[in-house]
Coordinates of C-alpha atoms and ligand atoms in Angstrom, one line a residue:
M1 CA 0.0 0.0 0.0
T2 CA 1.3 3.4 -0.8
A3 CA 0.0 6.8 0.3
D4 CA 1.2 9.1 -2.4
A5 CA 0.1 12.7 -2.2
P6 CA -2.6 13.5 -4.8
D7 CA -1.2 14.4 -8.2
D8 CA -1.6 18.0 -9.3
D9 CA -1.9 17.7 -13.0
R10 CA -5.7 18.1 -13.0
T11 CA -7.6 21.2 -14.0
S12 CA -8.6 23.2 -10.9
F13 CA -11.4 25.7 -10.6
A14 CA -8.8 28.5 -10.7
D15 CA -7.6 27.2 -14.1
L16 CA -11.1 27.8 -15.5
G17 CA -10.8 31.5 -15.1
L18 CA -13.2 32.0 -12.2
R19 CA -12.9 35.1 -9.9
P20 CA -11.6 34.8 -6.3
E21 CA -15.1 35.3 -4.8
L22 CA -16.4 32.2 -6.6
L23 CA -13.2 30.2 -5.8
R24 CA -13.7 31.0 -2.2
A25 CA -17.4 30.0 -2.3
L26 CA -16.4 26.7 -3.9
S27 CA -13.7 26.0 -1.4
G28 CA -16.1 26.9 1.4
L29 CA -18.5 24.3 0.0
G30 CA -15.8 21.7 0.0
Y31 CA -15.7 21.3 -3.8
E32 CA -12.1 20.1 -4.4
E33 CA -12.1 20.0 -8.2
P34 CA -14.4 20.5 -11.2
T35 CA -16.4 17.6 -12.4
P36 CA -15.9 16.6 -16.0
I37 CA -18.9 18.7 -17.3
Q38 CA -17.6 21.7 -15.3
R39 CA -14.1 21.1 -16.7
E40 CA -15.4 21.3 -20.3
A41 CA -18.2 23.8 -20.0
I42 CA -17.0 26.6 -17.7
A43 CA -14.2 28.1 -19.8
P44 CA -16.2 28.4 -23.1
L45 CA -19.2 29.7 -21.2
V46 CA -17.1 32.3 -19.5
E47 CA -15.8 33.3 -22.9
G48 CA -19.4 33.9 -24.0
R49 CA -19.9 30.9 -26.3
D50 CA -23.3 29.2 -26.7
L51 CA -23.3 25.6 -25.5
L52 CA -25.3 22.5 -26.1
G53 CA -24.6 20.0 -23.3
Q54 CA -25.8 16.5 -22.8
A55 CA -25.6 15.8 -19.1
A56 CA -27.9 14.3 -16.5
T57 CA -28.6 15.2 -12.9
G58 CA -25.7 14.3 -10.6
T59 CA -23.0 15.4 -13.1
G60 CA -22.6 18.8 -11.5
K61 CA -24.3 20.6 -14.4
T62 CA -25.9 23.2 -12.3
A63 CA -22.5 24.7 -11.2
A64 CA -21.3 24.2 -14.8
F65 CA -23.7 27.0 -16.0
A66 CA -24.2 28.9 -12.7
L67 CA -20.6 29.7 -12.2
P68 CA -20.1 31.2 -15.7
V69 CA -23.3 33.2 -15.3
L70 CA -22.0 34.6 -12.0
E71 CA -18.5 35.1 -13.5
R72 CA -19.9 37.1 -16.4
M73 CA -22.2 39.1 -14.2
G74 CA -19.3 40.8 -12.6
D75 CA -18.5 41.7 -9.1
G76 CA -21.8 42.8 -7.6
G77 CA -21.9 46.3 -9.1
R78 CA -25.0 45.7 -11.1
T79 CA -27.7 48.3 -10.6
D80 CA -30.1 47.3 -13.3
T81 CA -33.4 46.0 -12.0
E82 CA -34.0 43.7 -15.0
P83 CA -32.3 40.3 -14.9
F84 CA -29.0 39.6 -16.4
A85 CA -29.7 35.9 -16.7
L86 CA -32.7 33.7 -17.0
V87 CA -32.6 30.0 -16.2
L88 CA -35.6 28.0 -17.4
V89 CA -36.3 24.7 -15.7
P90 CA -39.1 22.1 -16.0
T91 CA -40.3 21.9 -12.3
R92 CA -40.8 24.0 -9.3
E93 CA -38.4 21.7 -7.3
L94 CA -35.7 22.3 -9.8
A95 CA -36.4 26.1 -9.8
V96 CA -35.8 26.2 -6.0
Q97 CA -32.8 23.9 -6.1
V98 CA -31.1 25.8 -8.9
S99 CA -31.7 29.2 -7.3
E100 CA -30.4 28.0 -4.0
A101 CA -27.2 26.8 -5.8
V102 CA -26.8 30.2 -7.6
H103 CA -27.3 31.9 -4.3
R104 CA -24.7 29.8 -2.6
Y105 CA -22.1 30.3 -5.3
G106 CA -22.9 34.0 -5.7
R107 CA -23.1 35.0 -2.1
E108 CA -19.9 37.0 -2.0
L109 CA -20.8 38.7 -5.3
G110 CA -24.1 39.7 -3.8
A111 CA -26.1 38.0 -6.6
R112 CA -29.8 38.7 -6.4
V113 CA -31.6 35.4 -7.3
L114 CA -35.3 34.7 -7.6
P115 CA -37.1 31.5 -8.3
I116 CA -40.5 31.9 -10.0
Y117 CA -42.9 29.1 -10.5
G118 CA -46.6 28.4 -10.6
G119 CA -48.4 27.7 -7.4
Q120 CA -46.5 30.3 -5.4
P121 CA -48.4 33.5 -4.7
I122 CA -47.4 35.9 -7.5
G123 CA -47.4 38.9 -5.1
R124 CA -44.0 38.2 -3.6
Q125 CA -42.5 37.5 -7.0
L126 CA -43.8 40.9 -8.2
R127 CA -42.3 42.7 -5.3
V128 CA -38.9 41.1 -5.7
L129 CA -38.9 41.6 -9.5
E130 CA -39.7 45.3 -8.9
Q131 CA -36.8 45.7 -6.5
G132 CA -34.4 44.2 -9.0
V133 CA -32.9 40.8 -9.6
D134 CA -29.8 39.4 -11.4
V135 CA -30.8 35.8 -12.0
V136 CA -34.3 34.6 -12.5
V137 CA -34.9 30.8 -12.3
A138 CA -38.3 30.1 -13.7
T139 CA -40.6 27.4 -15.0
P140 CA -41.6 28.4 -18.5
G141 CA -45.4 28.8 -17.8
R142 CA -44.9 31.2 -15.0
A143 CA -42.2 33.1 -17.0
V144 CA -44.7 33.6 -19.8
D145 CA -47.3 34.9 -17.3
H146 CA -44.9 37.5 -16.0
L147 CA -43.9 38.5 -19.6
N148 CA -47.5 39.0 -20.5
R149 CA -48.1 41.1 -17.4
G150 CA -45.0 43.1 -18.2
T151 CA -43.6 42.3 -14.8
L152 CA -40.6 40.4 -16.2
K153 CA -38.5 42.3 -18.7
L154 CA -35.8 40.7 -20.7
D155 CA -34.1 43.7 -22.4
K156 CA -31.0 43.5 -20.2
L157 CA -30.8 39.8 -20.5
Q158 CA -27.4 38.5 -21.5
I159 CA -27.7 34.8 -20.8
V160 CA -30.5 32.3 -21.1
V161 CA -30.1 28.7 -19.8
L162 CA -32.5 25.9 -20.7
D163 CA -31.9 23.3 -18.1
E164 CA -33.3 19.8 -18.6
A165 CA -34.6 20.9 -22.0
D166 CA -35.9 17.4 -22.9
E167 CA -38.1 17.5 -19.8
M168 CA -39.5 20.9 -20.7
L169 CA -40.4 19.7 -24.2
D170 CA -42.0 16.6 -22.7
M171 CA -44.1 18.7 -20.4
G172 CA -45.4 20.6 -23.3
F173 CA -43.4 23.8 -22.8
A174 CA -42.1 24.1 -26.4
E175 CA -44.3 27.1 -27.4
D176 CA -43.6 28.8 -24.1
L177 CA -39.8 28.4 -24.7
D178 CA -40.1 29.9 -28.2
A179 CA -42.2 32.8 -26.9
I180 CA -39.7 33.5 -24.1
L181 CA -36.6 33.3 -26.3
A182 CA -38.3 35.6 -28.9
E183 CA -38.4 38.3 -26.3
A184 CA -34.7 37.9 -25.3
P185 CA -32.1 40.1 -27.0
E186 CA -30.7 38.6 -30.2
D187 CA -27.1 38.9 -29.1
R188 CA -27.6 37.0 -25.8
Q189 CA -25.7 33.9 -24.9
T190 CA -27.8 30.7 -24.9
V191 CA -27.0 27.5 -23.0
L192 CA -29.0 24.3 -23.4
F193 CA -28.6 21.2 -21.2
S194 CA -30.5 18.0 -21.7
A195 CA -30.1 14.5 -20.5
T196 CA -31.1 13.1 -23.9
M197 CA -30.7 14.4 -27.4
P198 CA -33.7 13.5 -29.4
P199 CA -34.2 15.3 -32.8
R200 CA -36.6 17.7 -31.1
I201 CA -33.8 19.0 -28.9
D202 CA -31.6 19.3 -31.9
R203 CA -34.2 21.4 -33.7
L204 CA -34.7 23.6 -30.6
A205 CA -30.9 24.1 -30.5
R206 CA -30.7 25.0 -34.2
R207 CA -33.5 27.6 -33.7
H208 CA -32.0 29.3 -30.7
L209 CA -28.3 28.6 -30.4
T210 CA -25.5 30.1 -32.5
D211 CA -22.4 28.0 -33.3
P212 CA -22.6 26.2 -29.9
V213 CA -19.8 24.3 -28.2
R214 CA -21.1 20.7 -27.9
I215 CA -20.4 18.6 -24.8
T216 CA -21.4 15.1 -24.0
I217 CA -20.8 13.7 -20.6
G218 CA -21.2 10.0 -20.2
R219 CA -20.9 8.8 -23.8
E220 CA -17.2 8.0 -23.9
Q221 CA -16.6 4.4 -24.8
T222 CA -14.8 2.4 -22.2
E223 CA -12.8 -0.4 -23.7
P224 CA -14.4 -3.8 -23.1
G225 CA -12.6 -5.4 -20.2
E226 CA -11.3 -2.1 -19.0
A227 CA -13.8 -1.9 -16.2
P228 CA -12.8 -4.5 -13.6
R229 CA -14.8 -7.6 -12.6
V230 CA -16.5 -6.4 -9.6
R231 CA -19.8 -7.3 -8.0
Q232 CA -21.7 -4.0 -8.5
S233 CA -24.9 -3.1 -6.7
A234 CA -26.8 0.1 -6.0
Y235 CA -29.4 1.1 -3.5
V236 CA -31.9 3.9 -4.1
V237 CA -32.3 5.7 -0.8
P238 CA -33.8 9.1 0.1
R239 CA -31.1 11.5 1.2
A240 CA -32.2 11.7 4.9
H241 CA -31.8 7.9 5.3
K242 CA -28.4 7.5 3.6
P243 CA -26.2 7.3 6.8
A244 CA -28.5 4.6 8.3
A245 CA -28.7 2.8 4.9
L246 CA -24.9 2.8 4.6
G247 CA -24.6 1.4 8.1
R248 CA -27.0 -1.4 7.4
V249 CA -25.4 -2.3 4.1
L250 CA -22.0 -2.3 5.7
D251 CA -23.3 -4.6 8.5
V252 CA -24.5 -7.1 5.9
E253 CA -21.5 -6.8 3.6
A254 CA -18.9 -6.9 6.5
P255 CA -16.0 -5.6 4.4
T256 CA -12.4 -6.2 5.5
A257 CA -11.5 -2.7 4.3
A258 CA -13.6 -0.3 2.4
I259 CA -13.3 3.1 0.9
V260 CA -16.3 5.3 0.9
F261 CA -16.3 8.2 -1.7
C262 CA -18.0 11.5 -0.9
R263 CA -18.4 14.6 -3.0
T264 CA -17.1 17.2 -0.6
R265 CA -14.9 17.7 2.4
D266 CA -17.8 18.5 4.7
E267 CA -19.6 15.4 3.6
V268 CA -16.4 13.3 4.3
D269 CA -16.1 14.8 7.8
Q270 CA -19.8 14.4 8.7
L271 CA -20.0 10.8 7.4
T272 CA -16.8 9.8 9.2
E273 CA -18.3 11.2 12.4
T274 CA -21.6 9.4 11.9
L275 CA -20.0 6.1 11.1
N276 CA -17.7 6.3 14.1
G277 CA -20.8 7.1 16.2
R278 CA -22.3 3.9 14.9
G279 CA -19.4 1.9 16.0
Y280 CA -17.3 1.7 12.8
R281 CA -13.7 2.5 12.7
A282 CA -13.7 5.2 10.0
E283 CA -11.0 7.7 9.1
S284 CA -11.4 10.7 6.8
L285 CA -9.2 11.8 4.0
H286 CA -9.7 15.0 2.0
G287 CA -7.8 18.0 0.6
G288 CA -7.9 19.8 3.9
I289 CA -5.9 17.1 5.6
S290 CA -2.1 17.6 6.1
Q291 CA 0.4 15.1 4.7
E292 CA 1.2 14.2 8.3
Q293 CA -2.4 13.3 9.2
R294 CA -2.7 11.5 5.9
D295 CA 0.3 9.3 6.8
R296 CA -1.3 8.5 10.1
V297 CA -4.6 7.6 8.5
M298 CA -2.9 5.3 6.1
A299 CA -0.9 3.7 8.9
R300 CA -4.1 3.0 10.8
L301 CA -5.6 1.3 7.7
R302 CA -2.5 -0.7 7.1
N303 CA -2.3 -2.1 10.6
G304 CA -6.0 -2.8 10.8
T305 CA -7.0 -0.2 13.5
A306 CA -9.3 1.4 10.9
D307 CA -11.4 -0.4 8.4
L308 CA -13.3 2.4 6.6
L309 CA -11.7 5.2 4.7
V310 CA -14.0 8.1 3.9
A311 CA -12.5 10.2 1.1
T312 CA -13.0 12.6 -1.7
D313 CA -11.7 11.6 -5.2
V314 CA -8.9 14.1 -5.0
A315 CA -7.6 12.8 -1.7
A316 CA -7.9 9.2 -2.7
R317 CA -5.9 9.7 -5.9
G318 CA -2.7 7.7 -5.9
L319 CA -3.8 5.5 -3.1
D320 CA -3.3 1.8 -3.6
V321 CA -4.8 -0.1 -0.7
E322 CA -4.1 -3.8 -1.1
Q323 CA -6.6 -5.2 1.4
L324 CA -9.5 -3.2 0.0
T325 CA -12.5 -5.3 -0.6
H326 CA -15.3 -2.8 -1.0
V327 CA -15.7 0.6 -2.8
V328 CA -18.7 2.5 -1.7
N329 CA -20.1 5.5 -3.7
Y330 CA -22.0 7.5 -1.1
N331 CA -23.4 9.5 -4.1
V332 CA -23.6 8.5 -7.7
P333 CA -20.2 9.7 -9.2
S334 CA -20.4 12.7 -11.5
A335 CA -19.2 10.8 -14.6
P336 CA -19.0 7.2 -15.7
E337 CA -15.2 7.5 -15.9
S338 CA -15.0 8.5 -12.3
Y339 CA -17.2 5.4 -11.4
V340 CA -14.9 3.1 -13.4
H341 CA -11.8 4.7 -11.8
R342 CA -13.2 4.3 -8.3
I343 CA -14.3 0.7 -8.6
G344 CA -11.0 -0.2 -10.3
R345 CA -9.5 0.0 -6.8
V346 CA -11.0 -3.4 -5.9
G347 CA -11.1 -6.7 -7.7
R348 CA -7.5 -6.6 -8.6
A349 CA -5.2 -9.6 -9.1
G350 CA -8.1 -12.1 -9.0
R351 CA -9.4 -10.9 -5.7
E352 CA -13.1 -10.4 -5.2
G353 CA -14.3 -6.8 -5.2
V354 CA -17.6 -5.2 -4.4
A355 CA -18.8 -1.8 -5.5
I356 CA -21.8 -0.3 -3.8
T357 CA -23.5 2.9 -4.9
L358 CA -26.1 4.8 -2.9
A359 CA -28.3 6.8 -5.2
E360 CA -30.9 9.3 -4.4
P361 CA -34.2 8.8 -6.3
R362 CA -33.4 11.6 -8.7
E363 CA -30.0 10.2 -9.5
H364 CA -31.4 7.0 -11.0
G365 CA -30.9 8.3 -14.5
M366 CA -27.2 8.6 -13.9
L367 CA -26.9 5.0 -12.8
K368 CA -28.4 4.0 -16.1
T369 CA -25.9 6.1 -18.0
I370 CA -23.1 4.4 -16.1
E371 CA -24.5 1.0 -17.0
R372 CA -24.7 2.0 -20.6
V373 CA -21.2 3.4 -20.8
T374 CA -19.5 0.6 -18.9
K375 CA -21.7 -2.1 -20.5
Q376 CA -22.0 -3.7 -17.1
R377 CA -25.0 -4.3 -15.0
I378 CA -25.4 -2.7 -11.7
Q379 CA -27.8 -4.8 -9.6
M380 CA -30.5 -2.8 -7.9
E381 CA -30.8 -4.0 -4.3
K382 CA -33.1 -3.4 -1.4
V383 CA -31.7 -1.9 1.7
P384 CA -31.9 -4.5 4.4
T385 CA -35.0 -4.0 6.6
V386 CA -35.0 -4.0 10.3
A387 CA -36.5 -7.5 10.1
D388 CA -33.7 -8.6 7.8
L389 CA -31.1 -7.3 10.2
R390 CA -32.8 -9.0 13.1
A391 CA -33.0 -12.2 11.1
R392 CA -29.4 -12.0 10.2
R393 CA -28.4 -11.3 13.8
L394 CA -30.4 -14.2 15.0
E395 CA -28.7 -16.3 12.4
L396 CA -25.3 -15.2 13.7
T397 CA -26.3 -16.2 17.3
R398 CA -27.5 -19.6 16.0
A399 CA -24.2 -20.1 14.2
A400 CA -22.3 -19.2 17.4
L401 CA -24.4 -21.6 19.4
H402 CA -23.9 -24.4 16.9
E403 CA -20.1 -23.9 17.1
S404 CA -20.3 -23.9 20.8
L405 CA -22.3 -27.2 20.7
L406 CA -19.6 -28.8 18.6
E407 CA -16.9 -28.0 21.1
D408 CA -17.2 -30.2 24.3
D409 CA -16.4 -27.7 27.0
L410 CA -20.0 -27.4 28.2
E411 CA -19.9 -29.7 31.1
G412 CA -19.3 -27.0 33.6
F413 CA -22.7 -25.5 32.8
R414 CA -24.6 -28.7 33.3
V415 CA -25.4 -27.9 36.9
V416 CA -27.2 -24.7 35.9
V417 CA -29.4 -26.5 33.4
E418 CA -30.1 -29.4 35.8
T419 CA -31.1 -27.2 38.7
L420 CA -33.4 -25.1 36.5
A421 CA -34.9 -28.3 34.9
D422 CA -36.7 -29.0 38.2
E423 CA -38.8 -26.0 37.7
F424 CA -38.8 -25.4 33.9
D425 CA -39.0 -27.3 30.6
V426 CA -35.6 -27.8 29.0
V427 CA -36.6 -26.0 25.8
E428 CA -37.6 -23.0 27.8
I429 CA -34.3 -23.0 29.6
A430 CA -32.6 -23.2 26.2
L431 CA -34.7 -20.3 25.0
A432 CA -33.6 -18.1 27.9
A433 CA -30.0 -19.0 27.4
V434 CA -30.2 -18.1 23.7
K435 CA -31.8 -14.8 24.6
L436 CA -29.0 -13.9 26.9
A437 CA -26.4 -15.0 24.4
H438 CA -28.1 -13.0 21.7
E439 CA -28.4 -9.9 23.8
A440 CA -24.7 -10.2 24.8
T441 CA -23.7 -9.7 21.2
G442 CA -25.2 -6.2 21.4
A443 CA -27.8 -7.2 18.8
A444 CA -30.6 -5.3 20.5
A445 CA -30.6 -2.8 17.7
D446 CA -33.0 0.1 18.0
E447 CA -33.3 0.8 14.3
E448 CA -35.8 2.8 12.4
E449 CA -37.2 1.4 9.2
I450 CA -35.8 3.0 6.0
P451 CA -38.5 3.7 3.5
E452 CA -38.3 1.5 0.5
F453 CA -38.1 3.4 -2.8
V454 CA -40.3 1.7 -5.3
P455 CA -40.2 3.2 -8.8
R456 CA -43.8 2.7 -9.9
D457 CA -43.2 4.0 -13.4
R458 CA -40.2 5.3 -15.2
D459 CA -39.8 8.1 -17.7
R460 CA -37.7 7.7 -20.8
R461 CA -34.5 8.2 -19.0
G462 CA -35.2 5.7 -16.4
A463 CA -35.7 8.3 -13.7
P464 CA -38.2 7.0 -11.2
L465 CA -41.4 8.8 -10.8
G466 CA -42.7 6.8 -8.0
G467 CA -42.6 7.6 -4.3
E468 CA -41.6 5.9 -1.2
R469 CA -44.1 3.3 -0.5
R470 CA -43.5 1.8 2.8
E471 CA -44.5 3.4 6.0
R472 CA -42.2 3.3 8.9
R473 CA -43.2 0.4 11.1
P474 CA -43.5 1.1 14.8
R475 CA -41.3 -1.2 16.9
R476 CA -44.3 -2.3 18.9
P477 CA -47.6 -3.1 17.2
T478 CA -50.0 -0.2 16.9
A479 CA -52.4 -0.1 20.0
G480 CA -55.3 -2.4 19.5
M481 CA -53.5 -4.4 16.8
T482 CA -51.8 -7.8 17.0
R483 CA -48.8 -8.5 14.8
L484 CA -48.8 -11.8 13.0
F485 CA -45.9 -13.7 11.6
V486 CA -46.4 -15.2 8.1
G487 CA -43.8 -17.7 7.2
A488 CA -43.1 -16.5 3.6
G489 CA -41.5 -13.4 2.4
R490 CA -39.8 -11.6 -0.4
S491 CA -37.8 -14.6 -1.6
A492 CA -41.1 -16.5 -2.1
G493 CA -42.4 -13.6 -4.2
I494 CA -44.8 -12.3 -1.5
R495 CA -45.9 -8.7 -1.9
P496 CA -48.0 -6.7 0.5
Q497 CA -51.0 -7.1 -1.8
D498 CA -50.8 -10.9 -1.5
I499 CA -51.1 -10.7 2.2
V500 CA -53.9 -8.3 2.1
G501 CA -55.6 -10.4 -0.5
A502 CA -55.3 -13.6 1.5
I503 CA -56.5 -12.0 4.8
A504 CA -59.4 -10.2 3.1
G505 CA -60.4 -13.2 1.1
E506 CA -60.0 -15.9 3.8
A507 CA -60.8 -14.1 7.0
R508 CA -63.4 -11.7 5.6
L509 CA -61.6 -8.7 6.9
N510 CA -61.9 -5.4 5.2
G511 CA -58.6 -4.2 3.6
R512 CA -58.8 -1.0 5.6
E513 CA -58.8 -3.0 8.9
I514 CA -55.3 -4.4 8.1
G515 CA -52.5 -2.4 9.5
A516 CA -48.8 -2.2 8.7
I517 CA -47.3 -4.9 6.6
E518 CA -43.6 -5.7 6.5
I519 CA -42.0 -8.1 4.0
A520 CA -38.6 -9.5 4.9
D521 CA -36.7 -12.0 2.8
R522 CA -38.0 -15.1 4.5
F523 CA -41.1 -14.0 6.4
S524 CA -43.6 -11.2 6.6
L525 CA -45.3 -9.4 9.5
V526 CA -48.8 -8.0 9.4
E527 CA -50.9 -6.1 11.9
V528 CA -54.5 -7.0 12.3
P529 CA -57.1 -5.9 14.9
D530 CA -56.6 -7.7 18.3
N531 CA -60.2 -9.1 18.2
A532 CA -59.7 -10.5 14.7
A533 CA -56.3 -12.0 15.2
Q534 CA -57.4 -15.6 16.1
Q535 CA -60.0 -15.6 13.3
V536 CA -57.2 -14.6 10.8
I537 CA -54.8 -17.2 12.1
T538 CA -57.4 -19.9 11.8
A539 CA -58.5 -18.9 8.4
L540 CA -55.0 -18.6 7.0
R541 CA -53.9 -21.9 8.4
G542 CA -56.1 -23.7 5.9
A543 CA -55.3 -21.4 3.1
T544 CA -52.5 -20.8 0.6
I545 CA -50.6 -17.6 -0.2
K546 CA -49.2 -17.5 -3.7
G547 CA -50.0 -21.2 -4.1
R548 CA -48.2 -22.3 -0.9
K549 CA -49.2 -23.2 2.6
V550 CA -47.5 -21.0 5.1
T551 CA -47.1 -20.8 8.8
V552 CA -49.2 -18.1 10.5
R553 CA -48.9 -17.3 14.1
R554 CA -48.8 -14.4 16.5
E555 CA -45.4 -12.7 16.3
R556 CA -43.2 -13.7 19.2
D557 CA -40.4 -11.5 20.6
D558 CA -37.8 -13.4 18.7
N559 CA -39.0 -11.8 15.5
R560 CA -38.6 -8.3 16.9
Ligands
AMP601 P1 -26.1 18.6 -10.2 O1 -25.7 17.6 -11.3 O2 -25.9 20.0 -10.7 O3 -27.5 18.3 -9.7 O4 -25.1 18.4 -9.0 C1 -25.0 17.2 -8.2 C2 -24.4 17.5 -6.8 O5 -23.0 17.6 -6.9 C3 -24.9 18.7 -6.1 O6 -25.2 18.3 -4.8 C4 -23.7 19.6 -6.1 O7 -23.7 20.4 -4.9 C5 -22.5 18.7 -6.2 N1 -21.4 19.2 -6.9 C6 -21.4 19.9 -8.1 N2 -20.1 20.2 -8.5 C7 -19.3 19.6 -7.5 C8 -17.9 19.6 -7.4 N3 -17.1 20.1 -8.3 N4 -17.4 18.9 -6.4 C9 -18.2 18.4 -5.4 N5 -19.5 18.4 -5.5 C10 -20.1 19.0 -6.5

């Protein structure tokens, strides 16, 4: 293992011609280097060129256009009330997100940013527009409303950005876009980003862009065989649940040594702290860490006193950790090349390697791009549920007891069993002993359920449109409800609707009377009203679920 300092031959934000105020903002946010789309797009945009870029969410495209907009706007001396730049986005969420990003990057420059979208009372938007703004981030419909009212004026506009243009066309905004662009000055700069490039986007670009620079992120061909043979899986997890999901995945995977990649320094520090708080031995590595600290961290990994390294790409460059078994992408990497590069750290010299990616629901499209470029499949997995974890922990206790039974050093304990046997059944004594052994492993986890993300439908790019289906299950059954154990789960193809169907059909219970349902790999848990529990058990004992007879009983504590 070597711990070389990161090499310095990469483009930095300073190389891209950004002013110090912006560089300070980026450094404050913990961005260590530009993503590929930023490397390619920022310089031509700062020069004033039009640009046609193919890039999905997660590539860093917002900063790729926001930074040049702010750079071109100057150092805060603008006094015009009419906007300098207009960013058009398909949804209200994106409008808020993009304006927050512009605000963050442009804070030192005093950039005045306003999101405008339908659904928000127009009064506030009118007041702010009147006072003067530099950057307006708008959905096309609301932008047209303001143009018609004369409350949004585009005479001073120098840059128009169409973000997620394919989405805007799909949502029927084509005419609105044409109307807005017709009002903008002829000599403005126009930037168009789109995740896909169907002919309609090409036509839109031909109508409104002049001699654009063309950039495609995620289309480079990786040589077959270049990407290493590594078991690759991904979990779609809402942002708020990522630390818990990572902990759970690590529990199940039990890596010998793993590197967890984060986007920014702050994220590295926070995640390291969280992981250490959860009992892992994690060390952080990022650009803000001195060579001396870096050497110490590497030594701890080498001698096994640390087993997780949480790092940014820059800090991990040049690291070759021989005992590494797992690479974890805490976010989807900003480009397929970065993904390939990261996962190339494991699976070397015939050793098994595992790559795990945590994706937020909106980053699903980027995962698909990575699969397409690498021509390798990333297996979508479900985050282990609380029940899965409990089942696995019980399995570990069972295995430990099995091992102990094979050794013959148990005689010394016979007296305990024999004296208790006067009073209790031997099986019950065994159960109590198992309980104590199980609890002694520290397995009494007090975990919250992580909502399962179930894409109900997908758009053309594979981006999930669905929501989070599963409710969080209380640790104890809801008052007035009894939780039943059903001896078949996900691996038998059982879905919540099968359980509801069986109970409603066999026990004549109304679907609405059935409470929380949890499907684990090998069993399921379902809540039914206390007074109907016995009736449901009796009815289901004679029935089949998905063509098989299953055990149904009241849940016992060992499933909790
Ligand atoms: P986007 O593709 O614009 O939605 O950006 C994806 C995420 O990457 C956002 O959370 C950004 O804050 C983050 N990000 C963008 N550029 C960088 C960078 N150069 N370094 C680290 N994080 C970045």
